[in-house]
CSV table of C-alpha atoms in Angstrom, one decimal:
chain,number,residue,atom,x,y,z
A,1,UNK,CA,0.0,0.0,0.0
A,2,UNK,CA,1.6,3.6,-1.1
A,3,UNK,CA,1.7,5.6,1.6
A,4,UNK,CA,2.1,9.5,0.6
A,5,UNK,CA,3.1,12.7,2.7
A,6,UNK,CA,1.6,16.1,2.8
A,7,UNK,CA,3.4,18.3,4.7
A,8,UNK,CA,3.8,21.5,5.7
A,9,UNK,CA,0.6,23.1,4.2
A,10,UNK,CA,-2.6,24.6,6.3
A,11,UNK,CA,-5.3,22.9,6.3
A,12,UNK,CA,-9.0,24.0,5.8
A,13,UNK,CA,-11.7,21.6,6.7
A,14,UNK,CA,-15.1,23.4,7.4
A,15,UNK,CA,-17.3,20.3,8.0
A,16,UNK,CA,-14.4,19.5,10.9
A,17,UNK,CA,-13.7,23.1,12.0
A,18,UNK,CA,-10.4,23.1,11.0
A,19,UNK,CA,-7.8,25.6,10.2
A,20,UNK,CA,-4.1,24.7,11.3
A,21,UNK,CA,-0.5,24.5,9.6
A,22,UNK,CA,-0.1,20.9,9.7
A,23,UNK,CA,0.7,17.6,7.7
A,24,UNK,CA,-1.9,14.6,5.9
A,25,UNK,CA,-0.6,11.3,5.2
A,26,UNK,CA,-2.3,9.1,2.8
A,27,UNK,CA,-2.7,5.2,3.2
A,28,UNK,CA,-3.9,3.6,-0.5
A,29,UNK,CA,-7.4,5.5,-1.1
A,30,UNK,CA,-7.7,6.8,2.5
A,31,UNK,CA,-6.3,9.4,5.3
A,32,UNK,CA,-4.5,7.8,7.5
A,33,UNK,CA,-3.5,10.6,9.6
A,34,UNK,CA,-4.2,14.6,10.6
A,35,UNK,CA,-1.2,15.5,12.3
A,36,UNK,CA,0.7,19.3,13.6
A,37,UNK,CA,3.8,17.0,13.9
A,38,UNK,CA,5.8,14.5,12.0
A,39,UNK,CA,5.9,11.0,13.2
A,40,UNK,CA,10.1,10.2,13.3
A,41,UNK,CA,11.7,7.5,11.2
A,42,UNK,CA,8.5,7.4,9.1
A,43,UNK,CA,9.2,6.0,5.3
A,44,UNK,CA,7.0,7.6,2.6
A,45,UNK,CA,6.6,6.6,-1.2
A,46,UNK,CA,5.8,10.3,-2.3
A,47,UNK,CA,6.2,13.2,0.2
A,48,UNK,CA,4.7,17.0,-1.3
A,49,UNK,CA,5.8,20.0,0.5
A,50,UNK,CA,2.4,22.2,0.6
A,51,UNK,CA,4.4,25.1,2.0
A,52,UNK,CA,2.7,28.1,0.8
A,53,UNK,CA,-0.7,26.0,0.1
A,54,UNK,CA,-4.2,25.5,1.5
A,55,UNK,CA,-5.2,21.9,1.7
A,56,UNK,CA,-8.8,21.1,1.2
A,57,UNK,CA,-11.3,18.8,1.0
A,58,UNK,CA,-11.7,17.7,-3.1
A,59,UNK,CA,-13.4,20.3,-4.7
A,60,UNK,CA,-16.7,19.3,-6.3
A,61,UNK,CA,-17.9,21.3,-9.3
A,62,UNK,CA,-21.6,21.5,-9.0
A,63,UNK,CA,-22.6,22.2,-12.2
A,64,UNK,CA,-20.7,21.4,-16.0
A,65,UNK,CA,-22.4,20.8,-19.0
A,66,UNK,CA,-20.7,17.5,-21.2
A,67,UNK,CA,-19.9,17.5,-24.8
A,68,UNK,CA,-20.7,14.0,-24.6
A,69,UNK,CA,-22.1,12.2,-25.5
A,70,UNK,CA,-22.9,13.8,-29.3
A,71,UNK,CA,-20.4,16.4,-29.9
A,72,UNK,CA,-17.0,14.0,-28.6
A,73,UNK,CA,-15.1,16.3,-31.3
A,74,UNK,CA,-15.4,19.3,-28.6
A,75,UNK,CA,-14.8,17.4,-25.4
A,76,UNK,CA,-14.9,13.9,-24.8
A,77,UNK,CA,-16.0,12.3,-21.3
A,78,UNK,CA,-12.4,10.8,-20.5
A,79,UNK,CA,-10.6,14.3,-21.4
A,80,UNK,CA,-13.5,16.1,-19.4
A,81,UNK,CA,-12.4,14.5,-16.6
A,82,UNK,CA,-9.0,14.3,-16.9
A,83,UNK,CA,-8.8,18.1,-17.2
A,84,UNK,CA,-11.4,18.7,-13.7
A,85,UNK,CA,-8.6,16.4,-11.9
A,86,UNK,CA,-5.9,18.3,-13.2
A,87,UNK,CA,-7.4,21.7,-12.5
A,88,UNK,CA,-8.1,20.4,-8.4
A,89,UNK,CA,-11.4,19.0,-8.9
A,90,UNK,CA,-12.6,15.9,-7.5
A,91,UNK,CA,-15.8,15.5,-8.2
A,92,UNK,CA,-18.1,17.0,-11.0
A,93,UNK,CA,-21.9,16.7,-11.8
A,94,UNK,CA,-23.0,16.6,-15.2
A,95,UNK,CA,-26.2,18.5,-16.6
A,96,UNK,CA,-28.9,16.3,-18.6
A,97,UNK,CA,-28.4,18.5,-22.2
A,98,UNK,CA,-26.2,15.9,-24.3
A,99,UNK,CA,-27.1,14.4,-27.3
A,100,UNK,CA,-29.2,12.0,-26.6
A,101,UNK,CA,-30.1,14.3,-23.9
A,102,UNK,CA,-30.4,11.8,-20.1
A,103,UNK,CA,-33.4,11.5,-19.5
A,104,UNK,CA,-33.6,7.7,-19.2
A,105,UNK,CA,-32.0,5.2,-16.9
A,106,UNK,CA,-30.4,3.5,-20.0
A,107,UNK,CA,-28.3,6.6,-20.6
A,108,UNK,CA,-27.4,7.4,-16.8
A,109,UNK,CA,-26.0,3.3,-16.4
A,110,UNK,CA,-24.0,3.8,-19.9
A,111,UNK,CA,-22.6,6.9,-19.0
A,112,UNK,CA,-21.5,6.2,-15.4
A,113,UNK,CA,-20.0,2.6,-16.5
A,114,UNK,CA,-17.7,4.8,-19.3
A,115,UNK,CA,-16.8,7.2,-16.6
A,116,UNK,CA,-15.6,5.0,-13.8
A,117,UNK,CA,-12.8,3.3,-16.5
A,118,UNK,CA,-11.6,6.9,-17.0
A,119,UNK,CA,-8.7,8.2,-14.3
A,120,UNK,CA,-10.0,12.2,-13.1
A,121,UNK,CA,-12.7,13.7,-11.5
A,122,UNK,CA,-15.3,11.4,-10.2
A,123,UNK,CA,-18.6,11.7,-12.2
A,124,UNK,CA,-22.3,12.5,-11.0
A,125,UNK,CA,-25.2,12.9,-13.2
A,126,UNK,CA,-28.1,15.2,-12.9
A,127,UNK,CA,-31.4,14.0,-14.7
A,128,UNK,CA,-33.3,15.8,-17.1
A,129,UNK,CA,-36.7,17.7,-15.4
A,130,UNK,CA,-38.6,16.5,-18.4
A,131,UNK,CA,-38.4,14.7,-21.6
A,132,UNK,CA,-36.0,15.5,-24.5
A,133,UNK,CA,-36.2,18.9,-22.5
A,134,UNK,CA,-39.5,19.7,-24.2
A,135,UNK,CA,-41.1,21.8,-21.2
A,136,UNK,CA,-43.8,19.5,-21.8
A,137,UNK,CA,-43.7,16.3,-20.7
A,138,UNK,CA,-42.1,15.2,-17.0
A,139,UNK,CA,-39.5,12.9,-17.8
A,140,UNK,CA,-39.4,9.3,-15.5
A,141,UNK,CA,-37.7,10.9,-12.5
A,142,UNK,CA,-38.0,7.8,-10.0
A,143,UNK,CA,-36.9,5.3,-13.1
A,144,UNK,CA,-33.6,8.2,-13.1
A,145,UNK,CA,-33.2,8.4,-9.4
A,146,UNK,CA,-33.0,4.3,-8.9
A,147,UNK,CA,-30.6,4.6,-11.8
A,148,UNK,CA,-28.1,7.1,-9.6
A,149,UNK,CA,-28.6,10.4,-10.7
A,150,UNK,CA,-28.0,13.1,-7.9
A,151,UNK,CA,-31.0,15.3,-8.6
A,152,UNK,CA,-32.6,17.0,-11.7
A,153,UNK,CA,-32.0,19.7,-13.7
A,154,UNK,CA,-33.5,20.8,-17.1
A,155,UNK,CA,-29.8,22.2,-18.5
A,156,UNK,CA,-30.5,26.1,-19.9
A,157,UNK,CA,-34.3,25.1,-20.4
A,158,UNK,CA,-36.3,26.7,-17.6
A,159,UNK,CA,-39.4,25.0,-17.0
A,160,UNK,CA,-42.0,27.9,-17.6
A,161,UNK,CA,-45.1,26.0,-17.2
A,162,UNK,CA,-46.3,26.5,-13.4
A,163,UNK,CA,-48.4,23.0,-13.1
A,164,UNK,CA,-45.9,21.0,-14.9
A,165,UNK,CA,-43.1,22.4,-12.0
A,166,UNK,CA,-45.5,21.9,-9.4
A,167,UNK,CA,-45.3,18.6,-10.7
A,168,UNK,CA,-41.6,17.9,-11.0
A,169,UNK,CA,-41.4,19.3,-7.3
A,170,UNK,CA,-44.1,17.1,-6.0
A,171,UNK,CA,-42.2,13.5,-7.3
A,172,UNK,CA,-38.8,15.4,-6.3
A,173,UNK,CA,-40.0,15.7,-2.8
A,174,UNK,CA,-41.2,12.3,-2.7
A,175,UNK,CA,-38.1,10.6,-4.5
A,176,UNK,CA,-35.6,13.0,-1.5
A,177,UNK,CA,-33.7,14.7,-4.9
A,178,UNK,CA,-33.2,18.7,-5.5
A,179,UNK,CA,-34.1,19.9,-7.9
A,180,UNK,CA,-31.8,22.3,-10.2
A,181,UNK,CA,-33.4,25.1,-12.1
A,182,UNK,CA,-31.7,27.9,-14.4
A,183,UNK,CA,-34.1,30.7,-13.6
A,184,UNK,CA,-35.0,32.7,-17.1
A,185,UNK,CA,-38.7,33.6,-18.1
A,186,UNK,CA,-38.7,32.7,-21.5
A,187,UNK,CA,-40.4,35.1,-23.2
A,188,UNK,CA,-38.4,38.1,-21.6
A,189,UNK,CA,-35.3,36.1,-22.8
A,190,UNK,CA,-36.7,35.3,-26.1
A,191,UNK,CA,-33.7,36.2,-28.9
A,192,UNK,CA,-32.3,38.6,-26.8
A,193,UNK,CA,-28.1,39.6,-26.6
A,194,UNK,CA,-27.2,40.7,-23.4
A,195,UNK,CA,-28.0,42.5,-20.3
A,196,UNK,CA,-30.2,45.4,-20.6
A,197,UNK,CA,-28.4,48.3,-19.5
A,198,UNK,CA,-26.9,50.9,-21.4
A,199,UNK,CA,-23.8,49.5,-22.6
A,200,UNK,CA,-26.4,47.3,-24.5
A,201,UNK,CA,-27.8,50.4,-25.8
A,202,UNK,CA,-24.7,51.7,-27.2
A,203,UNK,CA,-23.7,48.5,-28.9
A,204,UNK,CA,-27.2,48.2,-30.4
A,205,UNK,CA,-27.4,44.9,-28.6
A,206,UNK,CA,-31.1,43.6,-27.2
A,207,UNK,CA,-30.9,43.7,-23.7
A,208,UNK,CA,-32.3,40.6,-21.5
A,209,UNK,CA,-34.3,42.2,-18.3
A,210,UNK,CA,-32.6,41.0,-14.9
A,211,UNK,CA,-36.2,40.7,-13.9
A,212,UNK,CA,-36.3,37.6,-16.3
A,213,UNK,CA,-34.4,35.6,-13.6
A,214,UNK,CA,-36.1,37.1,-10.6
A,215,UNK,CA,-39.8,36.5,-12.1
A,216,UNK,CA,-39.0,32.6,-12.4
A,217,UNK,CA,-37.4,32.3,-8.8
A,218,UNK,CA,-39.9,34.0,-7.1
A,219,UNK,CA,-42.4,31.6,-8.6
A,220,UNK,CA,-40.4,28.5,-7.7
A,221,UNK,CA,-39.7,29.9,-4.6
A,222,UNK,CA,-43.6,30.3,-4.1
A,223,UNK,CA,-44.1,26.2,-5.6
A,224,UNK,CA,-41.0,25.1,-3.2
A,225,UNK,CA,-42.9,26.8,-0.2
A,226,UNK,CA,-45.9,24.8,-1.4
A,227,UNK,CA,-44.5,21.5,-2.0
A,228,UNK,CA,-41.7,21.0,0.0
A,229,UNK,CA,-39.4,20.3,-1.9
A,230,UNK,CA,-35.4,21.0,-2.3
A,231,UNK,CA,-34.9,23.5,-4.8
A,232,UNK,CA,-31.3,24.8,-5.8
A,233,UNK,CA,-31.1,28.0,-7.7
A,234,UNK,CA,-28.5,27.8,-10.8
A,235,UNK,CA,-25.6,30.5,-11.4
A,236,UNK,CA,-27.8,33.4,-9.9
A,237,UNK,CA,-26.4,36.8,-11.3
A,238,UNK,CA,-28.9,39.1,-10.1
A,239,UNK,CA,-29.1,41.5,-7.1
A,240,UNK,CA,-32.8,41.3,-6.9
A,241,UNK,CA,-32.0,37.4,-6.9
A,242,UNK,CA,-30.3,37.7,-3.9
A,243,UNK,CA,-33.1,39.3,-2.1
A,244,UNK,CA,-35.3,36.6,-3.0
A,245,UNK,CA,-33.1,34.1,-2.0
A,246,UNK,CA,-32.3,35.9,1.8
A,247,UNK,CA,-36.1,36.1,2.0
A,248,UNK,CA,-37.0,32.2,1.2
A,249,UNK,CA,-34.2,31.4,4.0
A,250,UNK,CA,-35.0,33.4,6.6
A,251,UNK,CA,-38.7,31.7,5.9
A,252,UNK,CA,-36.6,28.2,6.4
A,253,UNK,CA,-37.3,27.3,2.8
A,254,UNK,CA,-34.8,23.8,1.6
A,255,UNK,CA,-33.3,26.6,-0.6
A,256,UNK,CA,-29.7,26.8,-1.8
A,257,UNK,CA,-27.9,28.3,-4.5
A,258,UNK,CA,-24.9,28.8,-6.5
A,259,UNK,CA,-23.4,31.2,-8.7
A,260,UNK,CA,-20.2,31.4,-11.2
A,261,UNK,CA,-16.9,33.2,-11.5
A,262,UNK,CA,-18.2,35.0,-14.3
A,263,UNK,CA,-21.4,36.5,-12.1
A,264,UNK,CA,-18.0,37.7,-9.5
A,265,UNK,CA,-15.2,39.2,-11.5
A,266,UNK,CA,-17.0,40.5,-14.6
A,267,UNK,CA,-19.4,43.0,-15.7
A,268,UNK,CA,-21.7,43.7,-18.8
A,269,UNK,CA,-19.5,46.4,-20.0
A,270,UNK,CA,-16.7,43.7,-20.9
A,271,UNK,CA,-18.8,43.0,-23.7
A,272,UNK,CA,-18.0,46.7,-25.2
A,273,UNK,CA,-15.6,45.0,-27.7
A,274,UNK,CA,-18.1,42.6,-29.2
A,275,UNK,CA,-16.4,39.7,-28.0
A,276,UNK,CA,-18.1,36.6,-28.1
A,277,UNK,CA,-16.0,35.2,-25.3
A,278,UNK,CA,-18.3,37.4,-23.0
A,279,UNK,CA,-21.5,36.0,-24.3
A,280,UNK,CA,-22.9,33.7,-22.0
A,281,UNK,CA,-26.6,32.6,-19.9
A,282,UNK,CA,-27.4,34.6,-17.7
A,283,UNK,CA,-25.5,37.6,-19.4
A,284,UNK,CA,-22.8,39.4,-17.6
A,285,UNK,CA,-25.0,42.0,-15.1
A,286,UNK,CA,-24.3,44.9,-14.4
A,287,UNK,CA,-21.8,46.2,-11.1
A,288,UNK,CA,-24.0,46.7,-8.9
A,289,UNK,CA,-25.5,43.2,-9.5
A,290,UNK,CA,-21.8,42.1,-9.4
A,291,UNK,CA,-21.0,43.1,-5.9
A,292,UNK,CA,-24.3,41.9,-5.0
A,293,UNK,CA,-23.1,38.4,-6.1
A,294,UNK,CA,-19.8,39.2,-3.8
A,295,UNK,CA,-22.1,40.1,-1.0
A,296,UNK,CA,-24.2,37.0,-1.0
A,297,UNK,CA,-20.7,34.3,-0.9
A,298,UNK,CA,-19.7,36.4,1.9
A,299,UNK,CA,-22.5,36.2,3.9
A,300,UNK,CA,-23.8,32.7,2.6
A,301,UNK,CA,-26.7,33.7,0.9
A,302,UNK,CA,-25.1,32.2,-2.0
A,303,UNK,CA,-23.8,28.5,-1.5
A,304,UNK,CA,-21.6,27.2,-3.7
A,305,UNK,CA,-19.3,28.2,-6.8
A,306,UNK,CA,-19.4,26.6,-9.7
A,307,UNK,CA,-17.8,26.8,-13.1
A,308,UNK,CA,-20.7,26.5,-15.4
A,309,UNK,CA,-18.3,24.7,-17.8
A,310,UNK,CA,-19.8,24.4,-21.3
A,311,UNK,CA,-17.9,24.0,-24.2
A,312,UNK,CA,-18.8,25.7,-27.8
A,313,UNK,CA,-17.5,24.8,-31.0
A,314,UNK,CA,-15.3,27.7,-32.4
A,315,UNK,CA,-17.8,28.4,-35.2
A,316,UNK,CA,-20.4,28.7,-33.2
A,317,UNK,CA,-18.6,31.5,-31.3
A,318,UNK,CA,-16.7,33.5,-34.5
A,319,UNK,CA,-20.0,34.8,-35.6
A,320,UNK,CA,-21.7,38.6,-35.1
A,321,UNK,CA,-22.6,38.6,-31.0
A,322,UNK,CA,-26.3,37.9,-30.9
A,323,UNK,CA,-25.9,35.2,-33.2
A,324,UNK,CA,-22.8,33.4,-31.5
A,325,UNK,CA,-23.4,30.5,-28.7
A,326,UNK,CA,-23.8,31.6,-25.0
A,327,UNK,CA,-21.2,29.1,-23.0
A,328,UNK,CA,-17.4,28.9,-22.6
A,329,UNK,CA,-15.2,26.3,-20.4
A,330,UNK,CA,-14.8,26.8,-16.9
A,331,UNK,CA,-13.4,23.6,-14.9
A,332,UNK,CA,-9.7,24.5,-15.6
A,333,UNK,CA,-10.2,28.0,-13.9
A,334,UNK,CA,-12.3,27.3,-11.5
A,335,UNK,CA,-10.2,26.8,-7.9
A,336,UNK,CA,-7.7,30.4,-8.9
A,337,UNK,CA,-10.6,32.0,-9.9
A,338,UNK,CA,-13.1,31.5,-6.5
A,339,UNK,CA,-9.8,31.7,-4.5
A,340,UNK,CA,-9.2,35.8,-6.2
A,341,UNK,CA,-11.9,36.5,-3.8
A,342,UNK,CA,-9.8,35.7,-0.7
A,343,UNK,CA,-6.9,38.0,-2.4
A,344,UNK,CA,-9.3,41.2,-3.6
A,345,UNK,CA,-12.7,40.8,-1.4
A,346,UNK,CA,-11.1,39.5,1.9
A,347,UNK,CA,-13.6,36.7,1.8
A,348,UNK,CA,-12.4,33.9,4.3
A,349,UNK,CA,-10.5,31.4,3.0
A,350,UNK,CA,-12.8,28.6,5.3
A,351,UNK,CA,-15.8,30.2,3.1
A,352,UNK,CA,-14.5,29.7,-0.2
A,353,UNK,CA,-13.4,26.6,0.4
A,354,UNK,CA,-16.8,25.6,1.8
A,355,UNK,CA,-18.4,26.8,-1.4
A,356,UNK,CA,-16.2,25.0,-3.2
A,357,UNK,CA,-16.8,21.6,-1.4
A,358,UNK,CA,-18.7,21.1,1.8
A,359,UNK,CA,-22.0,23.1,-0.2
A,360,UNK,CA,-22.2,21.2,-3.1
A,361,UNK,CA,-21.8,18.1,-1.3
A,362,UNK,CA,-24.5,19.0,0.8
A,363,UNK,CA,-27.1,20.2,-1.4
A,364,UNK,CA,-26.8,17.3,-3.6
A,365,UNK,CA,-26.6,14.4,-0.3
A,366,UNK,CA,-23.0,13.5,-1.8
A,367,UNK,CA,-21.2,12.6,0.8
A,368,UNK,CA,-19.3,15.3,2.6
A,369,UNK,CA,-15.5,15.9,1.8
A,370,UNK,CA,-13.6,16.4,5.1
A,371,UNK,CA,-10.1,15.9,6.1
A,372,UNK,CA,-10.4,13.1,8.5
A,373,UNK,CA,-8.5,10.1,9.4
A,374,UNK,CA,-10.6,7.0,7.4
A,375,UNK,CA,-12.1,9.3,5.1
A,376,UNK,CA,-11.6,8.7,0.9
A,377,UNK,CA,-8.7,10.8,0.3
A,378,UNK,CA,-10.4,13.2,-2.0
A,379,UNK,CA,-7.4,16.1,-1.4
A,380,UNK,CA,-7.5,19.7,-3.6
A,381,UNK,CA,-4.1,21.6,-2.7
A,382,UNK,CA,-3.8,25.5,-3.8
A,383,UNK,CA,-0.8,27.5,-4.1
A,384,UNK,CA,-2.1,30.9,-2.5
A,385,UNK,CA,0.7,33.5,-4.0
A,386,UNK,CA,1.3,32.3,-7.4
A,387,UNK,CA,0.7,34.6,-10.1
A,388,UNK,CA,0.5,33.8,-14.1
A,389,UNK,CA,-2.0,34.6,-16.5
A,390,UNK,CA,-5.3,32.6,-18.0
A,391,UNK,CA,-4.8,31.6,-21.5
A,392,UNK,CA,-7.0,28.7,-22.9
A,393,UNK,CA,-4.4,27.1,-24.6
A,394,UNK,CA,-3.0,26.0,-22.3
A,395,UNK,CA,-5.7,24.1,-21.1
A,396,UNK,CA,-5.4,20.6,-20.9
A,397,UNK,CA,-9.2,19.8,-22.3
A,398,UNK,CA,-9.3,20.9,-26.5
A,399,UNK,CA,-12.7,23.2,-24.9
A,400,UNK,CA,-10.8,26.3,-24.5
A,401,UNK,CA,-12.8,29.4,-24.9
A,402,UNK,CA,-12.6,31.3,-21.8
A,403,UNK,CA,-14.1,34.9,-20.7
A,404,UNK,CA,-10.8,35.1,-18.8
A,405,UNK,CA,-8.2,34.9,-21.5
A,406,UNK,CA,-5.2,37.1,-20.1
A,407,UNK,CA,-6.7,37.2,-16.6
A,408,UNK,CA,-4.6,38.1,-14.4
A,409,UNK,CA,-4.7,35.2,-11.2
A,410,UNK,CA,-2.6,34.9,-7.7
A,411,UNK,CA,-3.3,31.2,-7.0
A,412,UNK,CA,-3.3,27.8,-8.9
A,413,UNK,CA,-4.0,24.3,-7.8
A,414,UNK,CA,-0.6,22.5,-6.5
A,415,UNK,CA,-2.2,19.3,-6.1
A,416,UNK,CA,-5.3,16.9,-6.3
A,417,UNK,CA,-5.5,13.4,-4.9
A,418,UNK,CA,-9.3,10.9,-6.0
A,419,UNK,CA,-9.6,8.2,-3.7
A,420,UNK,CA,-5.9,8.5,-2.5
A,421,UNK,CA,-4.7,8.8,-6.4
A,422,UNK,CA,-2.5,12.2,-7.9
A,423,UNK,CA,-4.3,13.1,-10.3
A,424,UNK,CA,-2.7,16.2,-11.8
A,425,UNK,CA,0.0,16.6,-14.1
């Protein structure tokens, strides 16, 4: 049995209350020890001096949409994966929009027998709310939930029909899964560009309403009061979100929600240029909205961070803006980019790391990641002062469109250990 060394970093364990400069030694898949001291004359396979780093639980990215299956030539499951390990992720949960979209338990079995031949991040599945993603028709949620999939989500389709939700909610409760909703009224996001503000204005650009995300989680909010059930609000971007959200928890609503480093570092005016990097769903808001978003991680409002990975074919983004694809990859920045708002907004380091793992684990009844001796050894390590710049090629996946090409970033991931295996490069 290997038996590996972390030493010297300080480790960050929310769900065990712990933050301490001290050293993790891994037996095969599991932690063998949490120590402040080194044991003398002890023999070690690999030893990995964390000086410098923070030592987490494994990071668990909440929400990435798969190229595959049906469009492999973007991103295939195995490189997928491969590139969330690499980048300090241990876990990820796939959304239900592939092609065939997974809305059966056929497809979830397939899918998670490929996956667990692949070496990376380990692989969740979210089911699709209802069939094909028609908005019409619930899919079989309980045939999906015996099959394994970790709640159920309806990808960028928000379900706009009030009964059918109702619906969805009602088995949800029943079957103990959350469900996970992008919040956008359709018909005030019908064919429009970006946000509507006034840099939308001047670039002749349709603006989308930030009341288009607002109107659909106040309703669902309204149906989760109703029914029960636990609701998780995708990638909010919105200050009048927030609100909604502080409201439904102080009520004790089952209510959580997550949001993206887009929605925290960027505004619409980085779209001034036209460039198609910057066009995504939800749009970029505006500032205030953005500090908004910074306000809710701080003081929990908002859950989890999550990279909203979704890769687009380079065609589909060299086009005039409000015809080009919304989406752009995310797992390879994910960790440097959450861990910028420890170095420019002060936010705790226990916090971001909590959104980062303990929240999504949580929300989704995974269990959750701690550093603890017997535990899986599901280890993230980041390097707090290293500085370098974002540019998608060099990402390891071939998805490499990124609203953050030339970012500027102060921390990378050192390190990431699945099931007591190094899985970066």
């Amino acid at each position: 049995m290997s038996k590996t060394l972390l030493k010297n970093g300080r480790l960050i364990c929310p769900s065990e209350k712990l933050d301490m400069l001290g050293h993790i030694i891994i037996e095969g898949d599991h932690i063998a020890s949490v120590v402040t001291q080194l044991p003398d004359n002890a023999d070690f396979d690999t030893v990995i001096d964390c000086n410098g780093c923070v030592i987490m639980p494994g990071a668990i990215d909440m929400r990435v949409q798969s190229a595959d299956p049906g469009a492999e030539h973007l991103e295939s499951l195995s490189d997928l994966l491969a590139a969330a390990g690499n980048a300090g992720i241990t876990q990820l949960v796939s959304l239900p929009a592939t092609s065939p979209v997974i809305d059966s338990a056929v497809m979830i079995d397939s899918l998670k027998l490929r996956a667990s031949s692949y070496k990376g991040a380990l692989f969740h599945l979210y089911g699709a709310m209802t069939q094909s993603l028609d908005n019409k028709h619930m899919a079989e949620l309980g045939m999906m939930a015996k099959a394994g999939v970790v709640g159920f989500a309806n990808s960028l389709e928000s379900v706009s029909n009030s009964l059918l939700m109702r619906r969805i909610m009602t088995y949800s409760k029943m079957l103990d899964k959350p469900i996970i909703h992008h919040c956008s009224d359709p018909y005030l996001s019908k064919d429009t560009d970006m946000n509507e503000s006034e840099t939308a204005i001047r670039l002749g650009l349709i603006g989308e309403p930030s009341i288009a995300e607002t109107i659909i989680l106040e309703r669902d909010l309204n149906l989760v009061s109703l029914t029960g059930c636990r609701y998780h609000a995708a990638h909010i971007s919105t200050a009048s979100s927030i609100e909604a959200l502080r409201l439904a928890k102080r009520k004790g609503l089952p209510v959580t929600a997550d949001t993206s480093p887009a929605y925290f570092l960027l505004n619409d005016k980085a779209t001034a240029d036209y460039n198609t990097s910057f066009r995504l769903n939800p749009p970029l808001r505006d500032e205030a909205d953005r500090l908004a978003i910074i306000d809710a991680i701080a003081d929990g409002t908002i859950d989890a961070i999550a990279s909203d990975h979704h890769p687009i074919e380079m065609d589909r983004k060299m086009l005039p803006f409000g015809q080009a694809a919304c989406g752009a990859a995310g797992v390879e920045t994910l960790l440097p980019l959450a861990f910028s708002l420890f170095h420019t907004h002060s936010i705790s380091l226990t916090k971001i790391v909590n959104a980062l793992s303990v929240a999504p684990a949580k929300t989704l009844c995974l269990p959750i990641p701690k550093l603890a001796i017997g535990t899986k050894a599901n280890i993230t390590i980041v390097k707090l002062s290293s500085s370098s710049v974002i540019r998608g090629s060099d990402f390891m996946s071939q998805s490499q469109i990124t609203p953050f090409e030339h970012y500027l970033i102060d921390s990378k991931v050192a390190g990431c250990f699945v099931n007591g295996i190094s899985v970066t490069s």
